[in-house]
Tab-separated table of C-alpha atoms in Angstrom:
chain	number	residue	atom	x	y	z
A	1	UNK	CA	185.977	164.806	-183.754
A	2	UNK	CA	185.447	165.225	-187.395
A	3	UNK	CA	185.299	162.062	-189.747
A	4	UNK	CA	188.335	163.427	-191.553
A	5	UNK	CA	190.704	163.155	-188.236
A	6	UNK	CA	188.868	159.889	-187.159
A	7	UNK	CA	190.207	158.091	-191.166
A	8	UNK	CA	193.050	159.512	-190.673
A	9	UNK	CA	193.745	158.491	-187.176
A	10	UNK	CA	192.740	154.963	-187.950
A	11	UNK	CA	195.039	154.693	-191.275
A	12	UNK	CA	197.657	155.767	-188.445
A	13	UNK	CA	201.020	153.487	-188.257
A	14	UNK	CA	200.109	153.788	-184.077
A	15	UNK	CA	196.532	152.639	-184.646
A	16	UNK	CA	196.919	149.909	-186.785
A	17	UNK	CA	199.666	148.542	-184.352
A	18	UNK	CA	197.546	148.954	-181.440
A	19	UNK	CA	194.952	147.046	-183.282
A	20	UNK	CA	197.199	144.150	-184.388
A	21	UNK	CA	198.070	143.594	-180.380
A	22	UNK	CA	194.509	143.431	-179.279
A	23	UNK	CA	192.911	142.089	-181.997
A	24	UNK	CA	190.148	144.690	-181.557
A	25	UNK	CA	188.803	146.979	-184.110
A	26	UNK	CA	189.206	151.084	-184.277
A	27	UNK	CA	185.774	152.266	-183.914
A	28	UNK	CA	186.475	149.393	-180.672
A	29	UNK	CA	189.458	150.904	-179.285
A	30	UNK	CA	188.464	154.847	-179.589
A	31	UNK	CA	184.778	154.347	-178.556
A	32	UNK	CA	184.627	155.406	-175.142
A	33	UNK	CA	188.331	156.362	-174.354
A	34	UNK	CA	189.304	158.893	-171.371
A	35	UNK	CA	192.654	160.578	-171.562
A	36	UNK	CA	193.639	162.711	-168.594
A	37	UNK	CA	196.740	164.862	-168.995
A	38	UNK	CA	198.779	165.406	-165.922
A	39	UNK	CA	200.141	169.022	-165.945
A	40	UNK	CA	203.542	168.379	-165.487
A	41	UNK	CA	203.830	164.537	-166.460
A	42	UNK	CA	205.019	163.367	-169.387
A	43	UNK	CA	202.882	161.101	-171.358
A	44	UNK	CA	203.650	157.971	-170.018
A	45	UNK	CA	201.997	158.591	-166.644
A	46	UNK	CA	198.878	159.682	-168.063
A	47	UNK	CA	195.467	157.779	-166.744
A	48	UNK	CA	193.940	155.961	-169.344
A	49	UNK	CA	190.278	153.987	-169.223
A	50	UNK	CA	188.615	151.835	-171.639
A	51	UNK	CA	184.976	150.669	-170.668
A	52	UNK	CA	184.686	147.590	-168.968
A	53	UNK	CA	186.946	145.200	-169.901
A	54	UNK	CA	187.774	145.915	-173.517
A	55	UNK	CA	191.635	146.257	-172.965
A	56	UNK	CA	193.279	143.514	-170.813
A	57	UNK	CA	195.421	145.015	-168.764
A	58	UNK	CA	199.038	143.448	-170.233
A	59	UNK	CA	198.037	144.742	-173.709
A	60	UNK	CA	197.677	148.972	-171.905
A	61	UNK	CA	200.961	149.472	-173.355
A	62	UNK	CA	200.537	148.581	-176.846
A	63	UNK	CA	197.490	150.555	-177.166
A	64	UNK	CA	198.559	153.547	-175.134
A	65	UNK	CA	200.192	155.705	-177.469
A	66	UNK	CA	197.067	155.456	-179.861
A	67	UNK	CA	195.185	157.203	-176.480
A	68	UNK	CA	197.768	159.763	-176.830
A	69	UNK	CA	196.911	160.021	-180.531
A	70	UNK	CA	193.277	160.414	-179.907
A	71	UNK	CA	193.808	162.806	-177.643
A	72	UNK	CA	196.020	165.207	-179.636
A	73	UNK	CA	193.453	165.329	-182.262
A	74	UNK	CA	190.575	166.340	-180.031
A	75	UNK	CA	189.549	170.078	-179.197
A	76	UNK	CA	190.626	169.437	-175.781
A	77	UNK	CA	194.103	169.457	-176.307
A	78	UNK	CA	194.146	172.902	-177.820
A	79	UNK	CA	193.569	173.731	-174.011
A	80	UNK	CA	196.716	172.454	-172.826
A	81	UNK	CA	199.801	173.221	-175.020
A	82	UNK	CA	201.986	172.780	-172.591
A	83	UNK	CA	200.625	168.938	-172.429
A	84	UNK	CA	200.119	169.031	-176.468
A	85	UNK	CA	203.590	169.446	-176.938
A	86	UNK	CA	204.602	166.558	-174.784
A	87	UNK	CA	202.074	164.830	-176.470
A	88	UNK	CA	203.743	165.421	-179.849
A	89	UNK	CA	207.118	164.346	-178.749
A	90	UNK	CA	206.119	161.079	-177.017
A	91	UNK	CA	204.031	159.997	-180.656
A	92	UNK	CA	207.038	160.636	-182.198
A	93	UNK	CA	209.482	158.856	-180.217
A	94	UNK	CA	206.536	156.030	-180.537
A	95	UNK	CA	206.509	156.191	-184.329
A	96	UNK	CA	210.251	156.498	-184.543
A	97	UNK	CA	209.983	153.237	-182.620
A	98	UNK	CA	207.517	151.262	-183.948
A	99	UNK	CA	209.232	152.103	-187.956
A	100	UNK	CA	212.797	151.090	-186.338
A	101	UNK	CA	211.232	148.004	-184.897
A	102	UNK	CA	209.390	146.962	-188.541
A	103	UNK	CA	212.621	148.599	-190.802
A	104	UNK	CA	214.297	145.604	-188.832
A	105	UNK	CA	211.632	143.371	-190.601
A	106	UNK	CA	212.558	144.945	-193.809
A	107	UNK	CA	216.411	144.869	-193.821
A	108	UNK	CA	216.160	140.699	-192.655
A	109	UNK	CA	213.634	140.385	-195.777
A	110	UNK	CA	215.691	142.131	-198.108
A	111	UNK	CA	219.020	140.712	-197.189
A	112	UNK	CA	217.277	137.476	-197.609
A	113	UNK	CA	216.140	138.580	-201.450
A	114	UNK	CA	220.177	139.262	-201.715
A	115	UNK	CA	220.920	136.093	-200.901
A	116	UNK	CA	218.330	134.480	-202.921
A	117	UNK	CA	219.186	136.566	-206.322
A	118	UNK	CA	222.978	136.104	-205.510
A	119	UNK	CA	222.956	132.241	-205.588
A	120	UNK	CA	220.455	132.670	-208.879
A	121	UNK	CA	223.047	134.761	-210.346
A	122	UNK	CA	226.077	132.387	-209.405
A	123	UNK	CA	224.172	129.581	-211.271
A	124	UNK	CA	222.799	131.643	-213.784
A	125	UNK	CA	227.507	132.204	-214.141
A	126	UNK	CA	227.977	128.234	-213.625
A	127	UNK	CA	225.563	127.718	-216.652
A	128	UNK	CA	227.306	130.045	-218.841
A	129	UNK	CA	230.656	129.026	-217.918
A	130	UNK	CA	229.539	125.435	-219.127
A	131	UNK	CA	228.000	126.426	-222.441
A	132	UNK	CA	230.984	128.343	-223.491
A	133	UNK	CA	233.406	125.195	-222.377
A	134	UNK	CA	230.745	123.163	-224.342
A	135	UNK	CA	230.492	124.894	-227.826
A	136	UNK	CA	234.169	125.397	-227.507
A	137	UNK	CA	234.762	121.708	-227.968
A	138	UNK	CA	232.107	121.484	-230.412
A	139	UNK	CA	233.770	123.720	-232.302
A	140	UNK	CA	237.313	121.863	-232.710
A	141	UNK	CA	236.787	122.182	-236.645
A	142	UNK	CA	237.274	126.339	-236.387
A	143	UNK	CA	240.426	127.801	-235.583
A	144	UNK	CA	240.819	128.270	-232.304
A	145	UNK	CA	241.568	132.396	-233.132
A	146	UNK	CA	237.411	132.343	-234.413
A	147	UNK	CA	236.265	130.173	-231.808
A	148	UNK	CA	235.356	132.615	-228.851
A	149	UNK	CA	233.905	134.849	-231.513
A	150	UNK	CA	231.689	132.672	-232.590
A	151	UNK	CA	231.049	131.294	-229.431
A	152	UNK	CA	230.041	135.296	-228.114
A	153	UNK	CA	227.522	135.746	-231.063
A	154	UNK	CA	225.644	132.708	-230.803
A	155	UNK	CA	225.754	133.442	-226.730
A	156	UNK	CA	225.025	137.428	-226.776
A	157	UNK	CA	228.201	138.098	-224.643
A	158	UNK	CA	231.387	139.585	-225.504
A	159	UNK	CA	234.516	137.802	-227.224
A	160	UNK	CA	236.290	139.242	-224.467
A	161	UNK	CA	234.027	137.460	-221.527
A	162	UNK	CA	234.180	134.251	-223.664
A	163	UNK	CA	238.521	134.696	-223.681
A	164	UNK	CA	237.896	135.417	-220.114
A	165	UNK	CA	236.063	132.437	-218.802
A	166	UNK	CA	238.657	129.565	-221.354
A	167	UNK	CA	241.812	131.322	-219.920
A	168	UNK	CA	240.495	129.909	-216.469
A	169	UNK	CA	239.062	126.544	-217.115
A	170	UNK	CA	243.089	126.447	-218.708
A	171	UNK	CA	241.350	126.087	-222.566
A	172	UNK	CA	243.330	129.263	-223.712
């Protein structure tokens, strides 16, 4: 196999999860591996061997469809298309998989940040809500037509916003 195929096949989402669940390296898990396509067998029943005891025997799952991988990319497989197309379609139900099972990850991490920037942005509200009560009763000297006004420019908001927020703290 060329060293092209072999960086790409180890910057794979399949080998770098097969890696993560044994804990092994790539050049580990590809040295030595024999994949034996059945003719009419799907990808699943294929017979797969490590040397000795490199792969425990719980962790043949996780590291299976990398096998499958490997062996698409090889010469051999050119030899059986009937076998390299259910090759192809089992890696991509795998992939399918394994980016449903981490865009799971993703969604719980980014409704979290939603949370997070929601309750900033509710007290980031509270805050201005109590400045603009605030400088309203510091400015009892100005009519109370100038007030919100005032109150906006020395805020950056709107007058509007500012008539907004008195009419329901019942100041307006």
């Amino acid at each position: 196999m060329k060293h092209e195929a072999l960086k790409y096949l180890e910057e794979h989402e399949l080998a770098k999860a097969a890696m993560k669940a044994t804990g092994r390296s790539f050049s580990e898990l590809v040295s030595g591996i024999k994949v034996e396509p059945n003719e009419a067998l799907s990808p699943e029943s294929w017979m797969m061997s490590w040397p000795g005891d490199l792969i425990p025997p719980e962790k043949m799952t996780d590291v299976h469809p990398l096998a499958v991988l490997f062996w698409f990319y090889t010469d051999e497989s050119w030899d059986h298309p009937a076998q390299r197309e259910l090759a192809a379609n089992y890696l991509t139900k795998q992939e399918l998989a394994l980016t449903y099972s981490d865009g799971v990850a993703v969604k719980r991490g980014r409704a979290e940040g939603g949370r997070n920037t929601g309750k900033r942005r509710k007290e980031d509200a509270d805050r201005l809500r109590a400045d603009i009560v605030k400088k309203w009763h510091a400015l009892s000297t100005m009519p109370e037509q100038n007030r919100s006004s005032a109150i906006a420019a020395r805020l950056g908001i709107t007058p509007k916003h500012v008539r907004y927020v008195l009419r329901k703290a019942n100041l307006r």
